[in-house]
Amino acid sequence: MALRSALMTVMVAAAEKAAKALKRDFGEVEQLQVSRKGPSDYVSAADIKTEKMLVAELTKARPHFGFVLEEGGTIAGTDTEHRWIIDPIDGTTNFLHGIPHFAMSIALQRGDEIMAGVVYNPITEDWFIAEKGIGAFHNNRRMRVSARRNLDDAVVATGIPHKGCPGHDVFIQQSQRVMSATAGIRRFGTASLDLAFVAAGRFDAYWEMGLKPWDIAAGVLLVQEAGGFSADLHGPGSPLLTGNILATNADLHSPLRKCILGQS
Ligand code: LIP
């Protein structure tokens, strides 16, 4: 990246530092695939270790900001306006299975607004970054959401509720409608990268239900700064609060929403 703000420099440096250990851990997980016990304890340790490193680095740079963490919960800062929202390994199931499609997701929130976001896949070394009002970038290139206008041509990413989570029946009905109206559905397993791919114009849209703020906080800003928008799937609420998201360009939003929800 050619020009970076001081804030983005801090976020990228923290991710770079934590990525070194995470890459080694991923290498280890790849080795452990063939063992009968599997690498799951190892992966939760990697998750916690990465989060601790990110917290330590970000605290060094901005000592008063709070945190909303996937693993460590909420930590109040003395600056109550600013908080980091972090998923150290988004796409844990992929990581666990040695699939190199996962990311660190780091967002900075001020009040209710996401001001900056970094989604970084340390294996492919893909950086997706955005700052409010400045734009969204994939490595050094500015991102734009896709310009497709017809559902027929759209490739739509989604997420399937995990075993034990509610919504399997609803999801099957939704995907049945989407698969007969679009060019295809993709399920890659990492919400932050799904949103980054919408921002990059690779996916025309993405929807998922039951997400947590750390899965989508950075990605929502990537899409917004790339000219698209994210909304709650069902109504006016913020997807960061409801966990149900539809992210796409302005043309596809309404027809796709109606299609997903089965409204004529
Ligand atoms: C996961 C997401 C994935 C979604 C899962 C889960 P985790 O995050 O990125 O796309 O389908 O429900 O939220 O748990 O790997 O950090």
Tab-separated table of C-alpha atoms and ligand atoms in Angstrom:
chain	number	residue	atom	x	y	z
A	1	MET	CA	0.000	0.000	0.000
A	2	ALA	CA	1.456	3.301	-1.022
A	3	LEU	CA	-0.062	5.792	1.395
A	4	ARG	CA	-1.400	4.752	4.759
A	5	SER	CA	-2.849	6.781	7.604
A	6	ALA	CA	-1.278	6.460	11.054
A	7	LEU	CA	-4.310	4.452	12.160
A	8	MET	CA	-4.050	1.999	9.257
A	9	THR	CA	-0.311	1.635	9.874
A	10	VAL	CA	-1.077	0.577	13.447
A	11	MET	CA	-3.724	-1.951	12.353
A	12	VAL	CA	-1.590	-3.480	9.586
A	13	ALA	CA	1.467	-3.696	11.864
A	14	ALA	CA	-0.551	-5.510	14.554
A	15	ALA	CA	-1.928	-7.987	12.000
A	16	GLU	CA	1.524	-8.549	10.486
A	17	LYS	CA	3.044	-9.279	13.877
A	18	ALA	CA	0.302	-11.715	14.920
A	19	ALA	CA	0.386	-13.371	11.489
A	20	LYS	CA	3.906	-14.743	11.964
A	21	ALA	CA	2.840	-17.113	14.743
A	22	LEU	CA	-0.479	-17.854	13.073
A	23	LYS	CA	1.246	-18.999	9.866
A	24	ARG	CA	3.424	-21.380	11.885
A	25	ASP	CA	0.322	-22.674	13.665
A	26	PHE	CA	-1.431	-23.253	10.357
A	27	GLY	CA	1.575	-25.234	9.108
A	28	GLU	CA	1.314	-27.372	12.242
A	29	VAL	CA	-2.432	-27.876	11.720
A	30	GLU	CA	-1.773	-29.073	8.170
A	31	GLN	CA	0.564	-31.727	9.643
A	32	LEU	CA	-2.003	-32.726	12.260
A	33	GLN	CA	-4.763	-33.462	9.714
A	34	VAL	CA	-3.845	-37.094	9.524
A	35	SER	CA	-3.708	-37.663	13.295
A	36	ARG	CA	-6.747	-39.354	14.786
A	37	LYS	CA	-7.256	-36.802	17.548
A	38	GLY	CA	-7.125	-33.939	15.048
A	39	PRO	CA	-5.893	-30.460	15.715
A	40	SER	CA	-8.879	-28.905	17.538
A	41	ASP	CA	-7.177	-28.132	20.892
A	42	TYR	CA	-4.274	-26.739	18.970
A	43	VAL	CA	-6.584	-24.486	16.963
A	44	SER	CA	-8.329	-22.995	20.006
A	45	ALA	CA	-4.908	-22.269	21.504
A	46	ALA	CA	-3.880	-20.539	18.233
A	47	ASP	CA	-7.104	-18.515	18.256
A	48	ILE	CA	-6.507	-17.272	21.812
A	49	LYS	CA	-2.797	-16.622	21.243
A	50	THR	CA	-3.458	-14.578	18.078
A	51	GLU	CA	-6.127	-12.516	19.805
A	52	LYS	CA	-3.798	-11.788	22.753
A	53	MET	CA	-1.071	-10.612	20.369
A	54	LEU	CA	-3.480	-8.324	18.528
A	55	VAL	CA	-4.771	-6.886	21.805
A	56	ALA	CA	-1.232	-6.286	23.062
A	57	GLU	CA	-0.107	-4.541	19.856
A	58	LEU	CA	-3.224	-2.380	19.539
A	59	THR	CA	-3.105	-1.466	23.231
A	60	LYS	CA	0.507	-0.326	22.844
A	61	ALA	CA	-0.567	2.029	20.046
A	62	ARG	CA	-3.933	3.179	21.438
A	63	PRO	CA	-3.858	2.480	25.206
A	64	HIS	CA	-7.312	3.887	25.998
A	65	PHE	CA	-9.471	2.087	23.426
A	66	GLY	CA	-11.777	-0.774	24.436
A	67	PHE	CA	-12.223	-4.191	22.789
A	68	VAL	CA	-15.000	-6.492	21.595
A	69	LEU	CA	-13.301	-9.863	21.134
A	70	GLU	CA	-14.473	-13.205	19.829
A	71	GLU	CA	-12.501	-15.097	22.458
A	72	GLY	CA	-11.987	-12.633	25.301
A	73	GLY	CA	-15.372	-10.867	25.415
A	74	THR	CA	-15.764	-7.142	25.954
A	75	ILE	CA	-13.046	-5.032	27.581
A	76	ALA	CA	-14.058	-1.477	28.420
A	77	GLY	CA	-11.558	1.259	27.583
A	78	THR	CA	-11.131	4.544	29.399
A	79	ASP	CA	-11.949	6.086	26.003
A	80	THR	CA	-15.562	4.919	25.794
A	81	GLU	CA	-16.017	6.206	22.216
A	82	HIS	CA	-13.506	3.877	20.565
A	83	ARG	CA	-13.341	0.093	20.498
A	84	TRP	CA	-11.572	-2.545	18.427
A	85	ILE	CA	-13.795	-5.380	17.190
A	86	ILE	CA	-11.640	-8.449	16.538
A	87	ASP	CA	-11.945	-11.960	15.205
A	88	PRO	CA	-8.433	-13.477	15.396
A	89	ILE	CA	-9.306	-16.418	13.120
A	90	ASP	CA	-12.472	-15.908	11.125
A	91	GLY	CA	-13.133	-19.182	9.322
A	92	THR	CA	-12.029	-21.420	12.183
A	93	THR	CA	-13.469	-24.544	10.567
A	94	ASN	CA	-11.372	-23.925	7.449
A	95	PHE	CA	-8.278	-23.348	9.620
A	96	LEU	CA	-8.993	-26.552	11.544
A	97	HIS	CA	-9.177	-28.537	8.308
A	98	GLY	CA	-6.029	-27.065	6.791
A	99	ILE	CA	-8.015	-25.032	4.232
A	100	PRO	CA	-6.086	-21.801	3.575
A	101	HIS	CA	-9.176	-19.600	3.478
A	102	PHE	CA	-9.452	-17.776	6.795
A	103	ALA	CA	-8.652	-14.265	7.987
A	104	MET	CA	-7.924	-11.934	10.846
A	105	SER	CA	-10.651	-9.353	11.027
A	106	ILE	CA	-9.952	-6.073	12.842
A	107	ALA	CA	-12.329	-3.116	12.916
A	108	LEU	CA	-12.197	0.183	14.738
A	109	GLN	CA	-15.564	1.488	15.879
A	110	ARG	CA	-16.188	5.063	17.046
A	111	GLY	CA	-19.596	5.413	18.650
A	112	ASP	CA	-21.815	3.349	16.343
A	113	GLU	CA	-19.705	3.857	13.242
A	114	ILE	CA	-16.996	1.615	11.834
A	115	MET	CA	-14.090	3.918	10.996
A	116	ALA	CA	-11.499	1.423	9.732
A	117	GLY	CA	-11.307	-2.244	8.849
A	118	VAL	CA	-8.616	-4.781	7.988
A	119	VAL	CA	-9.302	-8.298	6.734
A	120	TYR	CA	-6.073	-10.231	6.201
A	121	ASN	CA	-5.546	-13.760	4.950
A	122	PRO	CA	-1.999	-14.479	6.177
A	123	ILE	CA	-1.577	-17.559	3.972
A	124	THR	CA	-2.399	-15.951	0.627
A	125	GLU	CA	-1.146	-12.566	1.932
A	126	ASP	CA	-4.259	-10.817	0.729
A	127	TRP	CA	-4.877	-7.516	2.502
A	128	PHE	CA	-8.316	-5.952	2.320
A	129	ILE	CA	-8.395	-2.572	4.049
A	130	ALA	CA	-10.794	0.344	4.292
A	131	GLU	CA	-11.113	3.635	6.083
A	132	LYS	CA	-14.281	5.640	6.257
A	133	GLY	CA	-14.345	8.290	3.542
A	134	ILE	CA	-11.004	7.173	2.083
A	135	GLY	CA	-11.902	4.030	0.160
A	136	ALA	CA	-11.347	0.283	0.161
A	137	PHE	CA	-8.238	-1.444	-1.174
A	138	HIS	CA	-7.145	-4.976	-2.015
A	139	ASN	CA	-3.385	-4.882	-1.599
A	140	ASN	CA	-2.613	-1.698	-3.542
A	141	ARG	CA	-5.671	-1.609	-5.743
A	142	ARG	CA	-8.834	0.336	-5.075
A	143	MET	CA	-11.872	-1.945	-4.851
A	144	ARG	CA	-15.296	-1.438	-6.416
A	145	VAL	CA	-18.330	-3.649	-5.932
A	146	SER	CA	-19.622	-5.412	-9.043
A	147	ALA	CA	-21.788	-3.486	-11.467
A	148	ARG	CA	-24.082	-6.423	-12.310
A	149	ARG	CA	-27.738	-5.504	-12.326
A	150	ASN	CA	-29.491	-8.772	-13.108
A	151	LEU	CA	-30.024	-11.526	-10.591
A	152	ASP	CA	-29.650	-14.010	-13.467
A	153	ASP	CA	-25.935	-13.128	-13.768
A	154	ALA	CA	-25.164	-12.790	-10.063
A	155	VAL	CA	-22.843	-15.090	-8.106
A	156	VAL	CA	-24.023	-14.990	-4.511
A	157	ALA	CA	-22.070	-16.103	-1.455
A	158	THR	CA	-23.704	-17.301	1.727
A	159	GLY	CA	-23.079	-19.083	5.023
A	160	ILE	CA	-24.832	-22.207	6.291
A	161	PRO	CA	-25.858	-22.313	9.961
A	162	HIS	CA	-23.608	-24.660	11.924
A	163	LYS	CA	-24.743	-27.932	13.452
A	164	GLY	CA	-26.778	-27.144	16.560
A	165	CYS	CA	-27.645	-23.601	15.437
A	166	PRO	CA	-31.195	-22.618	14.536
A	167	GLY	CA	-32.271	-21.756	10.984
A	168	HIS	CA	-31.426	-24.839	8.885
A	169	ASP	CA	-34.947	-25.113	7.404
A	170	VAL	CA	-35.159	-21.398	6.698
A	171	PHE	CA	-31.708	-21.489	5.088
A	172	ILE	CA	-32.709	-24.381	2.793
A	173	GLN	CA	-35.803	-22.488	1.624
A	174	GLN	CA	-33.793	-19.321	1.051
A	175	SER	CA	-31.096	-21.095	-0.935
A	176	GLN	CA	-33.671	-22.960	-3.023
A	177	ARG	CA	-35.069	-19.621	-4.154
A	178	VAL	CA	-31.634	-18.088	-4.737
A	179	MET	CA	-30.272	-21.076	-6.668
A	180	SER	CA	-33.131	-20.939	-9.168
A	181	ALA	CA	-32.818	-17.170	-9.713
A	182	THR	CA	-29.040	-16.536	-9.908
A	183	ALA	CA	-25.887	-17.712	-11.677
A	184	GLY	CA	-24.799	-19.644	-8.589
A	185	ILE	CA	-24.256	-19.843	-4.838
A	186	ARG	CA	-20.857	-20.106	-3.103
A	187	ARG	CA	-20.140	-21.111	0.512
A	188	PHE	CA	-16.493	-20.459	1.373
A	189	GLY	CA	-16.794	-20.418	5.184
A	190	THR	CA	-15.298	-17.057	6.191
A	191	ALA	CA	-17.738	-14.166	6.551
A	192	SER	CA	-15.065	-11.442	6.591
A	193	LEU	CA	-13.577	-12.727	3.313
A	194	ASP	CA	-17.057	-13.134	1.788
A	195	LEU	CA	-17.604	-9.427	2.420
A	196	ALA	CA	-14.108	-8.595	1.139
A	197	PHE	CA	-14.906	-10.511	-2.061
A	198	VAL	CA	-18.152	-8.522	-2.459
A	199	ALA	CA	-16.114	-5.329	-2.048
A	200	ALA	CA	-13.665	-6.589	-4.689
A	201	GLY	CA	-16.509	-7.324	-7.137
A	202	ARG	CA	-15.742	-11.071	-7.097
A	203	PHE	CA	-19.056	-11.980	-5.510
A	204	ASP	CA	-22.067	-9.919	-6.541
A	205	ALA	CA	-23.672	-10.385	-3.146
A	206	TYR	CA	-23.483	-12.184	0.195
A	207	TRP	CA	-26.112	-13.073	2.742
A	208	GLU	CA	-25.957	-14.918	6.043
A	209	MET	CA	-27.907	-15.132	9.286
A	210	GLY	CA	-26.803	-15.540	12.885
A	211	LEU	CA	-23.427	-13.800	12.633
A	212	LYS	CA	-21.502	-11.991	15.366
A	213	PRO	CA	-20.193	-8.415	15.112
A	214	TRP	CA	-16.553	-9.579	14.932
A	215	ASP	CA	-17.363	-11.682	11.824
A	216	ILE	CA	-18.599	-8.689	9.827
A	217	ALA	CA	-17.524	-5.344	11.374
A	218	ALA	CA	-14.457	-4.849	9.142
A	219	GLY	CA	-16.142	-6.364	6.067
A	220	VAL	CA	-19.154	-4.079	6.274
A	221	LEU	CA	-16.853	-1.065	5.892
A	222	LEU	CA	-14.977	-2.712	2.998
A	223	VAL	CA	-18.267	-3.089	1.105
A	224	GLN	CA	-19.427	0.418	1.974
A	225	GLU	CA	-16.163	2.038	0.890
A	226	ALA	CA	-16.218	-0.004	-2.329
A	227	GLY	CA	-19.553	1.561	-3.253
A	228	GLY	CA	-21.931	-1.132	-2.057
A	229	PHE	CA	-23.935	-1.486	1.087
A	230	SER	CA	-24.791	-3.932	3.821
A	231	ALA	CA	-28.179	-4.042	5.471
A	232	ASP	CA	-30.111	-6.253	7.779
A	233	LEU	CA	-31.763	-8.995	5.727
A	234	HIS	CA	-35.213	-8.420	7.165
A	235	GLY	CA	-35.594	-4.758	8.008
A	236	PRO	CA	-34.019	-1.488	9.013
A	237	GLY	CA	-31.741	-2.683	11.877
A	238	SER	CA	-27.952	-2.734	11.658
A	239	PRO	CA	-26.531	-6.150	10.686
A	240	LEU	CA	-23.884	-5.592	13.366
A	241	LEU	CA	-26.672	-5.806	15.927
A	242	THR	CA	-29.021	-8.330	14.290
A	243	GLY	CA	-26.347	-10.643	12.840
A	244	ASN	CA	-28.414	-11.089	9.653
A	245	ILE	CA	-26.763	-9.500	6.658
A	246	LEU	CA	-27.260	-8.862	2.963
A	247	ALA	CA	-24.351	-7.081	1.259
A	248	THR	CA	-24.451	-6.168	-2.411
A	249	ASN	CA	-24.641	-3.268	-4.849
A	250	ALA	CA	-27.573	-0.846	-4.982
A	251	ASP	CA	-29.193	-2.489	-8.037
A	252	LEU	CA	-29.257	-6.031	-6.745
A	253	HIS	CA	-30.191	-5.272	-3.168
A	254	SER	CA	-33.961	-5.089	-3.412
A	255	PRO	CA	-34.558	-7.922	-5.940
A	256	LEU	CA	-32.165	-10.235	-4.108
A	257	ARG	CA	-33.682	-9.471	-0.736
A	258	LYS	CA	-37.153	-10.276	-2.072
A	259	CYS	CA	-35.835	-13.460	-3.653
A	260	ILE	CA	-34.117	-14.638	-0.437
A	261	LEU	CA	-37.205	-13.899	1.657
A	262	GLY	CA	-39.664	-15.309	-0.901
A	263	GLN	CA	-41.524	-12.021	-1.397
A	264	SER	CA	-42.959	-11.244	-4.804
B	1	LIP	C1	-17.530	-18.093	11.076
B	1	LIP	C2	-17.811	-17.251	9.849
B	1	LIP	C3	-18.499	-18.127	8.814
B	1	LIP	C4	-19.841	-18.367	9.347
B	1	LIP	C5	-19.786	-19.048	10.688
B	1	LIP	C6	-18.863	-18.372	11.676
B	1	LIP	P1	-15.658	-18.120	13.008
B	1	LIP	O1	-16.710	-17.382	12.019
B	1	LIP	O2	-16.821	-16.567	9.294
B	1	LIP	O3	-18.620	-17.539	7.553
B	1	LIP	O4	-20.601	-19.117	8.436
B	1	LIP	O5	-21.078	-19.077	11.212
B	1	LIP	O6	-19.427	-17.235	12.225
B	1	LIP	O7	-16.478	-18.821	14.038
B	1	LIP	O8	-14.863	-19.054	12.196
B	1	LIP	O9	-14.844	-17.023	13.576
